[in-house]
PDB file of C-alpha atoms and ligand atoms in Angstrom:
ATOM      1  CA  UNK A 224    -111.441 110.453 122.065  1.00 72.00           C
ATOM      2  CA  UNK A 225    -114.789 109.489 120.373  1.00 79.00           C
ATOM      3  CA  UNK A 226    -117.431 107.612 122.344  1.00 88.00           C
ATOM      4  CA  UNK A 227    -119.147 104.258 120.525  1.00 92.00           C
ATOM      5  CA  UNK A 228    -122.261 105.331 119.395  1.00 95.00           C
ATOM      6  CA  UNK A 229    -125.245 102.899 118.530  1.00 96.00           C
ATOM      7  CA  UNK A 230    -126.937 104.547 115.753  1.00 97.00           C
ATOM      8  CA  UNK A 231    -131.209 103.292 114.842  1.00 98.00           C
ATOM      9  CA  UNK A 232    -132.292 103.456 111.761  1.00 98.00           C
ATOM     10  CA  UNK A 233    -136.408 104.296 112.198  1.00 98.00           C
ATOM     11  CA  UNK A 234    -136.709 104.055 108.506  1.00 98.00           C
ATOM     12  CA  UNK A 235    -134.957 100.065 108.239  1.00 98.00           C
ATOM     13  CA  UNK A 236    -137.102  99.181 111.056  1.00 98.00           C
ATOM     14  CA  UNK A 237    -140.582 100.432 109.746  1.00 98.00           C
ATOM     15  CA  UNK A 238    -138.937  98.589 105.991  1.00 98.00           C
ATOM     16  CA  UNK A 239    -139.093  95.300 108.894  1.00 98.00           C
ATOM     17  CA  UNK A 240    -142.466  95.724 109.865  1.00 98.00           C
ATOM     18  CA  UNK A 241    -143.450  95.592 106.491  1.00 98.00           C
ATOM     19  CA  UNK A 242    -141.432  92.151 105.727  1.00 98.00           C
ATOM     20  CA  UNK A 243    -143.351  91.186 108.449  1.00 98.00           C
ATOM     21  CA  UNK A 244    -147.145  92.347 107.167  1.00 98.00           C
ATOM     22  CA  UNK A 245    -145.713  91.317 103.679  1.00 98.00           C
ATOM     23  CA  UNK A 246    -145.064  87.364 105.688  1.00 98.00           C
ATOM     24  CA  UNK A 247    -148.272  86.890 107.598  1.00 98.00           C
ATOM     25  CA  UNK A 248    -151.066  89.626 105.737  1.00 98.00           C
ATOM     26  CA  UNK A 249    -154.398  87.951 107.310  1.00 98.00           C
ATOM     27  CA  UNK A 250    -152.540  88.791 110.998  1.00 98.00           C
ATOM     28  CA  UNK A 251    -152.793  91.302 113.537  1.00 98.00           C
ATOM     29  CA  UNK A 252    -148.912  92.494 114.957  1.00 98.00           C
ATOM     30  CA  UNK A 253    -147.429  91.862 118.303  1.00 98.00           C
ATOM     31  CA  UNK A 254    -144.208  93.737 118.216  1.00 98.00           C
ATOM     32  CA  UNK A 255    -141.818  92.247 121.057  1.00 98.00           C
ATOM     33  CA  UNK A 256    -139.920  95.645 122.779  1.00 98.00           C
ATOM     34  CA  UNK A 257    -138.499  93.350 125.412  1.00 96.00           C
ATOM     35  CA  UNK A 258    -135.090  93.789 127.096  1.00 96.00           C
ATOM     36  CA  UNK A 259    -135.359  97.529 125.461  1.00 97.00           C
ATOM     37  CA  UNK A 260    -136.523  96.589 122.403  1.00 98.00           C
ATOM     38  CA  UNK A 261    -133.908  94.053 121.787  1.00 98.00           C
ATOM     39  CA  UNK A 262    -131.330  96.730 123.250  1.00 97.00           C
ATOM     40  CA  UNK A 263    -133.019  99.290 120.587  1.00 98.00           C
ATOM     41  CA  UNK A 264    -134.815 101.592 123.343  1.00 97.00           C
ATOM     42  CA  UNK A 265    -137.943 101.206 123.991  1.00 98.00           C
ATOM     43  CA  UNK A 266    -139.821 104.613 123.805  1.00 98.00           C
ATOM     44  CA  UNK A 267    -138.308 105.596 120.712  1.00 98.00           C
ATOM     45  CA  UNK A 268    -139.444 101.512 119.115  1.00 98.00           C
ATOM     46  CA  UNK A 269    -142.673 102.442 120.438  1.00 98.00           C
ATOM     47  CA  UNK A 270    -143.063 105.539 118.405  1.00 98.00           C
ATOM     48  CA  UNK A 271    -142.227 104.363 115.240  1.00 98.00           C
ATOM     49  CA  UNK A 272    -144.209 101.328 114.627  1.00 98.00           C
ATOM     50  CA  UNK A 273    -147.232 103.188 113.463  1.00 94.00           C
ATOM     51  CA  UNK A 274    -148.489 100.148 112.114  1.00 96.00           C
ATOM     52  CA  UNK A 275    -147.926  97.624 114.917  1.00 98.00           C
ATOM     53  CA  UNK A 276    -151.503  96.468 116.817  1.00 98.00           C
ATOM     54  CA  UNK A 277    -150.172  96.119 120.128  1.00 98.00           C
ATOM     55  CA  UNK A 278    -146.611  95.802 121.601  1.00 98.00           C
ATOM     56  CA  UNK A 279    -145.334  93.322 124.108  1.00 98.00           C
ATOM     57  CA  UNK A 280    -142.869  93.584 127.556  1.00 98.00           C
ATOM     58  CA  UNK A 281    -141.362  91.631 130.051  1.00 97.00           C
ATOM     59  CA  UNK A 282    -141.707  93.753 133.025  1.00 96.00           C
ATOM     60  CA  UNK A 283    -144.992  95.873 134.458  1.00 98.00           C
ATOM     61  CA  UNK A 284    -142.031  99.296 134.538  1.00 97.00           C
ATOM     62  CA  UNK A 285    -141.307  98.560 130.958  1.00 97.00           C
ATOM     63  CA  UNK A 286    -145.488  99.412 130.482  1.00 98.00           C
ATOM     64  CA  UNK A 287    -145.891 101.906 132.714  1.00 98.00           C
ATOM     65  CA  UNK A 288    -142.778 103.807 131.190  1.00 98.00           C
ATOM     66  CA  UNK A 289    -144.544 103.246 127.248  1.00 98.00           C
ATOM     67  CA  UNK A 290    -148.146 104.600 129.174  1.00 98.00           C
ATOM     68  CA  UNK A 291    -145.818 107.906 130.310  1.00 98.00           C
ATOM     69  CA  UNK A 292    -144.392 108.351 127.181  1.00 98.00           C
ATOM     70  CA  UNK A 293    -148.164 108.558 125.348  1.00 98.00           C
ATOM     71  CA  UNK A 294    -148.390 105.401 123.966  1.00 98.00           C
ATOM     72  CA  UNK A 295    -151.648 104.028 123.905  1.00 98.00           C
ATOM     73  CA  UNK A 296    -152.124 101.209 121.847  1.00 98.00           C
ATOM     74  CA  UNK A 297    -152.470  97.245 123.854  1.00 98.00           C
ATOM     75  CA  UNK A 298    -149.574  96.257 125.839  1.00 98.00           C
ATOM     76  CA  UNK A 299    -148.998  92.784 126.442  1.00 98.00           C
ATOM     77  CA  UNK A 300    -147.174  91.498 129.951  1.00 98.00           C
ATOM     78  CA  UNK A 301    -145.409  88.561 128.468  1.00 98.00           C
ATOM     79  CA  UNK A 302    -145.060  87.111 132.142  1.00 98.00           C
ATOM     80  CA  UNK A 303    -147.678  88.387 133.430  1.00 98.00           C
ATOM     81  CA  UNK A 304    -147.730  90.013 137.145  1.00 97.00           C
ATOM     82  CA  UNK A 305    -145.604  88.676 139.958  1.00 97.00           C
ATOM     83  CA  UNK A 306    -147.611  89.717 142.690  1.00 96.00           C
ATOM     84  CA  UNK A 307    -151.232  90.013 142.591  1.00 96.00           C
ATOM     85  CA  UNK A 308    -151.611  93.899 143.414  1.00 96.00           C
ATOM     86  CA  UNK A 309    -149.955  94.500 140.185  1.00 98.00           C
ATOM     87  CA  UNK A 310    -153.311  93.658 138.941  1.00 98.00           C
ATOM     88  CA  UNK A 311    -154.398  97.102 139.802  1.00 98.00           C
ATOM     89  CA  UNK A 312    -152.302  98.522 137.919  1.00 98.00           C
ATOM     90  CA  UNK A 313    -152.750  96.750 134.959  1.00 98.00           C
ATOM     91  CA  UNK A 314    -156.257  97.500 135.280  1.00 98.00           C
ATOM     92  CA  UNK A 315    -156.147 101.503 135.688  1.00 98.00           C
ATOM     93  CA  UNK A 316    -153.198 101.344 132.668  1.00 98.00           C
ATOM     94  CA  UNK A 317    -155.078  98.988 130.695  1.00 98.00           C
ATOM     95  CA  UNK A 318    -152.509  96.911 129.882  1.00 98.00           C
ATOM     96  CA  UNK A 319    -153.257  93.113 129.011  1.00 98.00           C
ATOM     97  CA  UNK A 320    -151.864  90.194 130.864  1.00 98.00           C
ATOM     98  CA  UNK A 321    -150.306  86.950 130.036  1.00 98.00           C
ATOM     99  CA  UNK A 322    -151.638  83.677 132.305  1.00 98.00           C
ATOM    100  CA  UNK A 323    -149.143  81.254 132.356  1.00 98.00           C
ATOM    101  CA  UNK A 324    -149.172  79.800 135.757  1.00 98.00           C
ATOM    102  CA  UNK A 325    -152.209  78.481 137.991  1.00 97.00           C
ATOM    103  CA  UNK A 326    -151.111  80.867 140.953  1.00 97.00           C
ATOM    104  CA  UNK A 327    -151.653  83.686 138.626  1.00 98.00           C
ATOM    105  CA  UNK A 328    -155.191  82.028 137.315  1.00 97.00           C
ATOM    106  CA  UNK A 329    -156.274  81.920 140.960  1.00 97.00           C
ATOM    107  CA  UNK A 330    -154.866  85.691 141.850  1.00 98.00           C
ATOM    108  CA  UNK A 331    -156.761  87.108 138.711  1.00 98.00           C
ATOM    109  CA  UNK A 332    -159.856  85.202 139.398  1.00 97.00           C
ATOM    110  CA  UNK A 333    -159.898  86.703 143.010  1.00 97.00           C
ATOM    111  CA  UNK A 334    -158.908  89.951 142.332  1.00 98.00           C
ATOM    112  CA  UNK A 335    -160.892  93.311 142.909  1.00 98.00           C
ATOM    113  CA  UNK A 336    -159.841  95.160 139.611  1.00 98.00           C
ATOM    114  CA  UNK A 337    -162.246  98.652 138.822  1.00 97.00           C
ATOM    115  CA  UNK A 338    -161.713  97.700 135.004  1.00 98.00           C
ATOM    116  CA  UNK A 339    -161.432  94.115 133.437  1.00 98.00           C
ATOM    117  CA  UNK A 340    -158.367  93.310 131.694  1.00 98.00           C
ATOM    118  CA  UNK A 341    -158.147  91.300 128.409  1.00 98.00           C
ATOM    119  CA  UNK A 342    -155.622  87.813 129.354  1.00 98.00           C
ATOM    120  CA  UNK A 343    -153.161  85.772 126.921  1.00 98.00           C
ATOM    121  CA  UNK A 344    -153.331  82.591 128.227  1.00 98.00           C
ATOM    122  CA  UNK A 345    -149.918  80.979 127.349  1.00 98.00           C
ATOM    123  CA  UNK A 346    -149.681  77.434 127.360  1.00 98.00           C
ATOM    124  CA  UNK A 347    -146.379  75.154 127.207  1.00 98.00           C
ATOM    125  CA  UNK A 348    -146.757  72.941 124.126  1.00 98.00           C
ATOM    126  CA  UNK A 349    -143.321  71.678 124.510  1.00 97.00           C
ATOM    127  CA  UNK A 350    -140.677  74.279 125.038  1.00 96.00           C
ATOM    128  CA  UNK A 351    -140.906  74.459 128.681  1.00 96.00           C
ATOM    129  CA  UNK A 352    -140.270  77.344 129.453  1.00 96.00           C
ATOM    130  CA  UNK A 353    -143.192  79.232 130.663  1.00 97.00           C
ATOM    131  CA  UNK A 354    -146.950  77.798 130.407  1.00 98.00           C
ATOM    132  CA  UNK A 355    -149.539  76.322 131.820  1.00 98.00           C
ATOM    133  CA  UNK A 356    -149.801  72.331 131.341  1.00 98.00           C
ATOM    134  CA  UNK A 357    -151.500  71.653 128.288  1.00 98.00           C
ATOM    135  CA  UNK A 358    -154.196  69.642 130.215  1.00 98.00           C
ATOM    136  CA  UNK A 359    -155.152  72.180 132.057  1.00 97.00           C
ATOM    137  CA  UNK A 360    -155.924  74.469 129.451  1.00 98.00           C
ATOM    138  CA  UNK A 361    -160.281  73.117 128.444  1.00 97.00           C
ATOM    139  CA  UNK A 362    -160.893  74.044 132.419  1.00 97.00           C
ATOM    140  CA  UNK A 363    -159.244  77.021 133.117  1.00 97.00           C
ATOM    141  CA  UNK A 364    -160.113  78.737 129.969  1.00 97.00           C
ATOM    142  CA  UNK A 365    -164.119  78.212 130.968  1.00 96.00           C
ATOM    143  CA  UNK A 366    -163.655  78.923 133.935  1.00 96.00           C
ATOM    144  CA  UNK A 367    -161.811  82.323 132.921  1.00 96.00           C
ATOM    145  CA  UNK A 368    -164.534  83.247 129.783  1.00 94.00           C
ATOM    146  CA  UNK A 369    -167.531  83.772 132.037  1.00 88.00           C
ATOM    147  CA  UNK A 370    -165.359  85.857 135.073  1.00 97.00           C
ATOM    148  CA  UNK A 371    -166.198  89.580 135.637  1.00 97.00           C
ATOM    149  CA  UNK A 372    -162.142  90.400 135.510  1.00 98.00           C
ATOM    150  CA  UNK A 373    -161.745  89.415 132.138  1.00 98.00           C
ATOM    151  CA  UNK A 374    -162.468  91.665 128.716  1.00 98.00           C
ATOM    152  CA  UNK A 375    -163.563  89.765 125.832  1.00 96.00           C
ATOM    153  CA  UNK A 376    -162.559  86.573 125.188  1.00 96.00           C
ATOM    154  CA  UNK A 377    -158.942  84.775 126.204  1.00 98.00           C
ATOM    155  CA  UNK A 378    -156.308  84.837 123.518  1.00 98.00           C
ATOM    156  CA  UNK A 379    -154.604  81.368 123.599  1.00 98.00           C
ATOM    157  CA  UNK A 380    -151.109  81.703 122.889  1.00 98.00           C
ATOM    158  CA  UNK A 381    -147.436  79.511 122.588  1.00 98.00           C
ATOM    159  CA  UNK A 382    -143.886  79.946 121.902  1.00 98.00           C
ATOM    160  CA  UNK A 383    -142.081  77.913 119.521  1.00 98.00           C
ATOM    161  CA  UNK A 384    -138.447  76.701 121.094  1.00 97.00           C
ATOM    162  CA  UNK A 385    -136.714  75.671 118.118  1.00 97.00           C
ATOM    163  CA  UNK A 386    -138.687  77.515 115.242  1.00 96.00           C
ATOM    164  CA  UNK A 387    -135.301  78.844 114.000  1.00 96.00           C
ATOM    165  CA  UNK A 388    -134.436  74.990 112.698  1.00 96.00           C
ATOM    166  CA  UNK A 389    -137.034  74.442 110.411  1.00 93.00           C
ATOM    167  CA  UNK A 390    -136.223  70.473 110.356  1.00 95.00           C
ATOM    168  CA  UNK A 391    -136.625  69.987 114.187  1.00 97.00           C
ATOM    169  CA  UNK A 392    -139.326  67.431 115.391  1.00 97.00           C
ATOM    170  CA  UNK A 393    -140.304  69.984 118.290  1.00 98.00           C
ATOM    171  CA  UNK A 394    -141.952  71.894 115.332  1.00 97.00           C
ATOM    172  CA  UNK A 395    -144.292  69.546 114.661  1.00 97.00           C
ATOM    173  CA  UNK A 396    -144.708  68.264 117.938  1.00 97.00           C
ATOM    174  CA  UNK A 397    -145.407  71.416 119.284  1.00 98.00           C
ATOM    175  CA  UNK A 398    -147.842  72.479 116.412  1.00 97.00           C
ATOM    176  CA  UNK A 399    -150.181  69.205 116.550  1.00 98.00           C
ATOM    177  CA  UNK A 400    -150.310  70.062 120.509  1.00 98.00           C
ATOM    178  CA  UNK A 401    -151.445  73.699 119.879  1.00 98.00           C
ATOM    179  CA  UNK A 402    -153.852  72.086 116.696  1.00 97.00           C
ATOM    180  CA  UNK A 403    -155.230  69.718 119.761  1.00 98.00           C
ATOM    181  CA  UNK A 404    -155.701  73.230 121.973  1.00 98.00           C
ATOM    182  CA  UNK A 405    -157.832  74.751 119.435  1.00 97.00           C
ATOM    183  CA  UNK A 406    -160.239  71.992 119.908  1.00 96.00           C
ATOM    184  CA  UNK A 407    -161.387  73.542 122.954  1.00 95.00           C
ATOM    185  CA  UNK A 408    -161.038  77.055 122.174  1.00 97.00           C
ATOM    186  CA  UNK A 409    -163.073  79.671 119.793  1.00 90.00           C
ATOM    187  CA  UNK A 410    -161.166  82.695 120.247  1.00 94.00           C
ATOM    188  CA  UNK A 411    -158.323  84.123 118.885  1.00 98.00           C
ATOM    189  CA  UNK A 412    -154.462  82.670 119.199  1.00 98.00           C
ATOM    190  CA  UNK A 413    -151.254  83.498 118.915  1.00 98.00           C
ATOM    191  CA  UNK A 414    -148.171  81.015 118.315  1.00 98.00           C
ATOM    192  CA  UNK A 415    -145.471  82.522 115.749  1.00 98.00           C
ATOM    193  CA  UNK A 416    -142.213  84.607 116.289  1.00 98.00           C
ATOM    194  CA  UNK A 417    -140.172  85.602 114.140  1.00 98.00           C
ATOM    195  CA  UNK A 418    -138.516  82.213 112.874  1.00 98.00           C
ATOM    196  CA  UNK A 419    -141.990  80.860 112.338  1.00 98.00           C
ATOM    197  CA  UNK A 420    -143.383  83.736 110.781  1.00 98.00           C
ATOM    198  CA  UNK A 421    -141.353  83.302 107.926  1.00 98.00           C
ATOM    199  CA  UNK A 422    -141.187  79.658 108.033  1.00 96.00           C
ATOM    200  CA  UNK A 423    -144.142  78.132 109.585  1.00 96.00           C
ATOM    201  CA  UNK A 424    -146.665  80.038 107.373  1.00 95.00           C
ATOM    202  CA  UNK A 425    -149.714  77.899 109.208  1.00 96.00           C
ATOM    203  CA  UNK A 426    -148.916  79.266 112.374  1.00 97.00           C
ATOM    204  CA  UNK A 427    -149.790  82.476 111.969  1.00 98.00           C
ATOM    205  CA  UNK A 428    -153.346  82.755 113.395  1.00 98.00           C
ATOM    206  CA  UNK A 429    -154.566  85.937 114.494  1.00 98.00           C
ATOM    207  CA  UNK A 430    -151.870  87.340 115.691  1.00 98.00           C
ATOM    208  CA  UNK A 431    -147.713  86.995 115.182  1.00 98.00           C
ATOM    209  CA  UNK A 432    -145.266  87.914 117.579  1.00 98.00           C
ATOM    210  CA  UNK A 433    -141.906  89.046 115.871  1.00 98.00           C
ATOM    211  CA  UNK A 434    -138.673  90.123 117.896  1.00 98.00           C
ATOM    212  CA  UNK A 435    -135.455  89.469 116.831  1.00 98.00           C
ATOM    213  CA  UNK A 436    -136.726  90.360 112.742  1.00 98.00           C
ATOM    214  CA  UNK A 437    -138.171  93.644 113.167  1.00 98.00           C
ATOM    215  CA  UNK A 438    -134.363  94.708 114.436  1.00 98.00           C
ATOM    216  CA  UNK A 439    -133.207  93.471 110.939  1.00 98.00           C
ATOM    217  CA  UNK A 440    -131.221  90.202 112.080  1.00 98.00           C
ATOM    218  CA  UNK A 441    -132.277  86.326 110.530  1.00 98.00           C
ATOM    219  CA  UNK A 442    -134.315  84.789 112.503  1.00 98.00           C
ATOM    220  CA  UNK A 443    -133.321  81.432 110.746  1.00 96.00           C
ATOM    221  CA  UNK A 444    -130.322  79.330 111.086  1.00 96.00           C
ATOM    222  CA  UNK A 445    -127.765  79.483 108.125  1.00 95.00           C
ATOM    223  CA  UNK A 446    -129.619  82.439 106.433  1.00 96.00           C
ATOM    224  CA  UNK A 447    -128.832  85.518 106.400  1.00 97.00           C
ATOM    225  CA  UNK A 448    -131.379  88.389 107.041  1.00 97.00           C
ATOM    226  CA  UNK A 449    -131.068  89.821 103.425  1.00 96.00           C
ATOM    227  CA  UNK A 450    -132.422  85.994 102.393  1.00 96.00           C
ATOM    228  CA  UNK A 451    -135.644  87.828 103.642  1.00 97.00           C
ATOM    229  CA  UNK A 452    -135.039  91.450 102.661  1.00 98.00           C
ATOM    230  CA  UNK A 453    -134.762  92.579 106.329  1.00 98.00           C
ATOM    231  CA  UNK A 454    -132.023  95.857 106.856  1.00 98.00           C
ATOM    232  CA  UNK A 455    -130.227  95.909 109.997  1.00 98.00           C
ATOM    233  CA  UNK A 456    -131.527  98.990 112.279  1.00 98.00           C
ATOM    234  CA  UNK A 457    -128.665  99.061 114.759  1.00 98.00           C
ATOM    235  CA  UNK A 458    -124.945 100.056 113.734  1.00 97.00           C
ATOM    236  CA  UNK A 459    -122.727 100.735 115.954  1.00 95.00           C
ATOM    237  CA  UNK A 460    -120.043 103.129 114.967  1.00 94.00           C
ATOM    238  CA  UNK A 461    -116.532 104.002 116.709  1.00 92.00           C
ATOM    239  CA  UNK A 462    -113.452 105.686 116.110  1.00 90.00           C
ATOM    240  CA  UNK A 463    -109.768 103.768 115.387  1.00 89.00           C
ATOM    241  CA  UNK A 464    -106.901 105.293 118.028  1.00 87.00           C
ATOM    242  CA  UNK A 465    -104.150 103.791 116.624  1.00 91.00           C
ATOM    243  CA  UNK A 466    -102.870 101.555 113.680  1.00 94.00           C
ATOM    244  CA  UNK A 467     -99.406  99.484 114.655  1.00 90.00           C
ATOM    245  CA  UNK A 468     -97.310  97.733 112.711  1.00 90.00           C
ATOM    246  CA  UNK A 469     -95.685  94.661 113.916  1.00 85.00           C
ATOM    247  CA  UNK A 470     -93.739  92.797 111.730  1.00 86.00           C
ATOM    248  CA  UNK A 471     -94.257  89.005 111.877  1.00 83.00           C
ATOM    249  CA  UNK A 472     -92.646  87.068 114.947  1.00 76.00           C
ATOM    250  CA  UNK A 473     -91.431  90.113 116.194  1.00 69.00           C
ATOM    251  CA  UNK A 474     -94.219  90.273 118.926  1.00 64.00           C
ATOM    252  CA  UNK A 475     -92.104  87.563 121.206  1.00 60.00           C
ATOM    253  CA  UNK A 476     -89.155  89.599 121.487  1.00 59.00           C
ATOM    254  CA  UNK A 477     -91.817  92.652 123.355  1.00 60.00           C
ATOM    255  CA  UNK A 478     -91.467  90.918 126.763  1.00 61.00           C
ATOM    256  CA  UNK A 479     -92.861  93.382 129.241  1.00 62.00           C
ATOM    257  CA  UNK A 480     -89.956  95.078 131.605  1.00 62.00           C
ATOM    258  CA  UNK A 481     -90.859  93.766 134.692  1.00 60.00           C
ATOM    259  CA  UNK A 482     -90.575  90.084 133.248  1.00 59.00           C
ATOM    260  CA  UNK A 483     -87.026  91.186 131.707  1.00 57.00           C
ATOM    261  CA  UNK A 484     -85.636  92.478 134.761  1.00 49.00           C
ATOM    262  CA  UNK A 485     -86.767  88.598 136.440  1.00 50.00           C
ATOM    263  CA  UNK A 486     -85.308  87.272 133.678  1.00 50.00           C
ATOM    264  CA  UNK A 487     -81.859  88.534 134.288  1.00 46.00           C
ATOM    265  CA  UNK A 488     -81.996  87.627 138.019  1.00 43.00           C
TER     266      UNK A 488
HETATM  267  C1  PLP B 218    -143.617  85.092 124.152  1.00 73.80           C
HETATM  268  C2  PLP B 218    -142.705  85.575 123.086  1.00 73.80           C
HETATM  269  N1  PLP B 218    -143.194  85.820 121.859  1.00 73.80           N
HETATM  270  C3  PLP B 218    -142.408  86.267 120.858  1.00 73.80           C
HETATM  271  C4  PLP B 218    -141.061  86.476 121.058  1.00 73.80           C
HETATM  272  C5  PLP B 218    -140.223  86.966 119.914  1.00 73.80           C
HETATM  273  O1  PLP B 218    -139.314  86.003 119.520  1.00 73.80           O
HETATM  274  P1  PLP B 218    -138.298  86.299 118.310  1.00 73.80           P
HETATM  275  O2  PLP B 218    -137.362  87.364 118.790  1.00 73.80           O
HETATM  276  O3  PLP B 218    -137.627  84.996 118.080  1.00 73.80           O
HETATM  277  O4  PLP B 218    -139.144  86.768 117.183  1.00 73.80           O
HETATM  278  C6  PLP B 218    -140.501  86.210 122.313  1.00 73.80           C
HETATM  279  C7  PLP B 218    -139.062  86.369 122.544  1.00 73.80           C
HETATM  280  O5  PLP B 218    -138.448  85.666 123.286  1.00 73.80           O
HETATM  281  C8  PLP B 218    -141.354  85.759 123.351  1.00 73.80           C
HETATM  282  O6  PLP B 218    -140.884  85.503 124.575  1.00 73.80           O
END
């Protein structure tokens, strides 16, 4: 019997990249190769987005496995570290590091790190998830710009939680909270996934985050992704083992043996 096989298509999701650099021109890439790339595998992602400027993971092993495997370009840690001596290795691998807590503010500020380490700060506009309180953001951030640990300036960054309904308030709430963030800020952000890459087109900044759209699906409710000339790069293929016929009605009359035999006592 023939295994299920997930076949990639390298060339479809290079084609994706481009939709993407075709969307949002004046911005630098952040391809998302969480969760395996979307399930994609990660290595392999890695390898073929030439044209990417940086990639970003969930998890410090997810980095360290893309630094193994040769790939040297920025990698972001979406949630940062968990425990502070994962600083260290983010500094020898240097790999950025998303803020998005005060705990993890106060570990990086303390840390003894032989490198310094360029930090996303991420801060929750409204989808509450994962960020730091918007209020906090003025403080910390000048606190941060003139610390030893840090390289260059902080990137401020946000997550949209409902970009993929372009009608919802949270858009625009969101946005004017991230427009009010910028007041206090000269560096370089970073606010749009997918959804709002290719619907939010003033929340691109400097750079755009896509997932879900470089892996060829619509990032938009009720479109579909060839609205946006994106080609799926997984297709999973399998093998039929048997075609039955059953003619209609008749499937009441297959009663199991063991529930005939009852029957009959
Ligand atoms: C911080 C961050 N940016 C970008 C993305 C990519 O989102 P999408 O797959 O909707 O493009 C994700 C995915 O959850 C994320 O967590």
């Amino acid at each position: 019997m023939k295994i299920a096989v997930a076949e990639i298509n390298l060339e479809s999701l290079q084609h994706n990249l481009l939709v993407v650099k075709r969307n949002a021109p004046n911005s630098k890439i952040l391809a998302m190769l969480k969760a395996n790339a979307y399930g994609h595998g990660t290595t392999e992602i890695a390898k073929s987005l030439h044209q990417a400027d940086a990639f970003g993971v969930a998890r410090l092993s997810e980095a360290v496995a893309l630094r193994a495997a040769g790939i040297t370009k920025p990698i972001v840690l979406l949630e940062g570290f968990f425990e502070a001596d994962e600083l260290q290795i983010i500094s020898n691998l240097g790999l950025d590091t998303v803020l998005h807590t005060e705990q993890q503010f106060d570990d990086f500020m303390a840390a003894d790190i032989p490198r310094s380490v360029r930090v996303w700060l991420k801060v929750d506009t409204g989808m509450h998830r994962l960020g730091l309180p918007p209020e906090t953001f003025p403080a910390i951030r000048e606190k941060i710009s003139r610390h030893k640990n840090i390289l260059g300036e902080p990137i401020l960054m946000s997550h949209f939680g409902c970009a993929d309904d372009v009608t919802h308030s949270l858009n625009d709430y969101q946005f004017s909270v991230f427009e009010e963030l910028q007041n206090h800020h000269k560096g370089e952000c970073s606010f749009a996934n997918s959804a709002a890459i290719l619907s939010i087109k003033n929340s691109h900044h400097q750079w755009v985050r896509p997932g879900i759209m470089l892996y060829g699906v619509s990032p938009v409710n009720n479109t579909s992704a060839s609205n946006y000339e994106l080609k799926p790069v997984m297709t999973l293929k399998s093998s039929i083992i048997a075609i039955r016929e059953v003619k209609k009605g008749k499937v009441l009359d297959m009663v199991p043996l063991g529930l005939q035999k009852k029957t009959r006592v």
